[in-house]
Amino acid sequence: MPLIKRSVSLAGHRTSLSLEPEFWAVIDAAIRAEGLSLAGLIARIDEARGLEPLASSMRVWALKRAQGLPDDQ
């Protein structure tokens, strides 16, 4: 399955994030439901991730969201 790359600004610098379409679908639904921007959600997850890779943290966040679990963000 091909990854989808999106670019955002985090902490004043541009970065890109590549995830599978299924994860983006959960993330897109969440930002619509909560009235967030993509950059705002990614920044919130980025701040809480510690040393974990950003893409992995985004996948875990989306999985928890899809399962109805607290996302801890």
PDB file of C-alpha atoms in Angstrom:
ATOM      1  CA  MET A   1       0.000   0.000   0.000  1.00  0.00           C
ATOM      2  CA  PRO A   2       1.501   3.358  -0.981  1.00  0.00           C
ATOM      3  CA  LEU A   3       2.069   5.975   1.673  1.00  0.00           C
ATOM      4  CA  ILE A   4       0.572   9.443   1.441  1.00  0.00           C
ATOM      5  CA  LYS A   5       2.897  12.310   2.301  1.00  0.00           C
ATOM      6  CA  ARG A   6       1.671  15.564   3.815  1.00  0.00           C
ATOM      7  CA  SER A   7       3.757  18.583   4.772  1.00  0.00           C
ATOM      8  CA  VAL A   8       3.140  20.878   7.743  1.00  0.00           C
ATOM      9  CA  SER A   9       4.992  23.490   9.772  1.00  0.00           C
ATOM     10  CA  LEU A  10       5.953  22.379  13.282  1.00  0.00           C
ATOM     11  CA  ALA A  11       7.750  24.658  15.708  1.00  0.00           C
ATOM     12  CA  GLY A  12       8.606  27.025  12.879  1.00  0.00           C
ATOM     13  CA  HIS A  13      10.046  24.493  10.438  1.00  0.00           C
ATOM     14  CA  ARG A  14       8.555  22.492   7.589  1.00  0.00           C
ATOM     15  CA  THR A  15       8.357  18.744   7.961  1.00  0.00           C
ATOM     16  CA  SER A  16       6.629  15.977   6.082  1.00  0.00           C
ATOM     17  CA  LEU A  17       4.857  12.931   7.363  1.00  0.00           C
ATOM     18  CA  SER A  18       4.090   9.788   5.362  1.00  0.00           C
ATOM     19  CA  LEU A  19       1.302   7.487   6.526  1.00  0.00           C
ATOM     20  CA  GLU A  20      -0.996   4.883   5.035  1.00  0.00           C
ATOM     21  CA  PRO A  21      -4.354   6.189   3.732  1.00  0.00           C
ATOM     22  CA  GLU A  22      -6.258   4.403   6.505  1.00  0.00           C
ATOM     23  CA  PHE A  23      -4.411   6.398   9.176  1.00  0.00           C
ATOM     24  CA  TRP A  24      -4.973   9.655   7.298  1.00  0.00           C
ATOM     25  CA  ALA A  25      -8.693   8.860   7.118  1.00  0.00           C
ATOM     26  CA  VAL A  26      -8.903   8.590  10.923  1.00  0.00           C
ATOM     27  CA  ILE A  27      -6.816  11.745  11.373  1.00  0.00           C
ATOM     28  CA  ASP A  28      -8.893  13.706   8.858  1.00  0.00           C
ATOM     29  CA  ALA A  29     -12.128  12.641  10.565  1.00  0.00           C
ATOM     30  CA  ALA A  30     -10.727  13.675  13.954  1.00  0.00           C
ATOM     31  CA  ILE A  31      -9.648  17.136  12.838  1.00  0.00           C
ATOM     32  CA  ARG A  32     -13.051  17.741  11.244  1.00  0.00           C
ATOM     33  CA  ALA A  33     -14.879  16.523  14.352  1.00  0.00           C
ATOM     34  CA  GLU A  34     -12.748  18.598  16.730  1.00  0.00           C
ATOM     35  CA  GLY A  35     -12.354  21.673  14.554  1.00  0.00           C
ATOM     36  CA  LEU A  36      -8.567  21.392  14.559  1.00  0.00           C
ATOM     37  CA  SER A  37      -6.069  22.034  11.837  1.00  0.00           C
ATOM     38  CA  LEU A  38      -3.834  19.192  10.722  1.00  0.00           C
ATOM     39  CA  ALA A  39      -0.801  21.165  11.921  1.00  0.00           C
ATOM     40  CA  GLY A  40      -2.470  21.748  15.301  1.00  0.00           C
ATOM     41  CA  LEU A  41      -3.165  18.061  15.846  1.00  0.00           C
ATOM     42  CA  ILE A  42       0.298  17.006  14.721  1.00  0.00           C
ATOM     43  CA  ALA A  43       1.873  19.641  16.984  1.00  0.00           C
ATOM     44  CA  ARG A  44      -0.105  18.311  19.962  1.00  0.00           C
ATOM     45  CA  ILE A  45       1.029  14.744  19.251  1.00  0.00           C
ATOM     46  CA  ASP A  46       4.581  15.927  18.562  1.00  0.00           C
ATOM     47  CA  GLU A  47       4.802  17.646  21.953  1.00  0.00           C
ATOM     48  CA  ALA A  48       3.676  14.504  23.807  1.00  0.00           C
ATOM     49  CA  ARG A  49       5.664  11.855  21.904  1.00  0.00           C
ATOM     50  CA  GLY A  50       8.972  12.015  23.751  1.00  0.00           C
ATOM     51  CA  LEU A  51      11.637  10.083  21.845  1.00  0.00           C
ATOM     52  CA  GLU A  52       9.235   8.074  19.682  1.00  0.00           C
ATOM     53  CA  PRO A  53       9.271   8.746  15.932  1.00  0.00           C
ATOM     54  CA  LEU A  54       6.544  11.153  14.848  1.00  0.00           C
ATOM     55  CA  ALA A  55       5.058   8.794  12.245  1.00  0.00           C
ATOM     56  CA  SER A  56       4.807   5.991  14.806  1.00  0.00           C
ATOM     57  CA  SER A  57       3.195   8.329  17.325  1.00  0.00           C
ATOM     58  CA  MET A  58       0.664   9.430  14.718  1.00  0.00           C
ATOM     59  CA  ARG A  59      -0.193   5.822  13.864  1.00  0.00           C
ATOM     60  CA  VAL A  60      -0.675   4.914  17.540  1.00  0.00           C
ATOM     61  CA  TRP A  61      -2.811   8.011  18.072  1.00  0.00           C
ATOM     62  CA  ALA A  62      -4.998   7.142  15.079  1.00  0.00           C
ATOM     63  CA  LEU A  63      -5.315   3.513  16.161  1.00  0.00           C
ATOM     64  CA  LYS A  64      -6.413   4.519  19.660  1.00  0.00           C
ATOM     65  CA  ARG A  65      -8.871   6.983  18.175  1.00  0.00           C
ATOM     66  CA  ALA A  66     -10.330   4.332  15.875  1.00  0.00           C
ATOM     67  CA  GLN A  67     -10.641   1.914  18.803  1.00  0.00           C
ATOM     68  CA  GLY A  68     -12.370   4.527  20.960  1.00  0.00           C
ATOM     69  CA  LEU A  69      -9.530   4.562  23.492  1.00  0.00           C
ATOM     70  CA  PRO A  70      -8.157   7.677  25.208  1.00  0.00           C
ATOM     71  CA  ASP A  71      -5.441   9.108  22.992  1.00  0.00           C
ATOM     72  CA  ASP A  72      -3.412  10.589  25.908  1.00  0.00           C
ATOM     73  CA  GLN A  73      -2.767  13.760  23.904  1.00  0.00           C
TER      74      GLN A  73
END
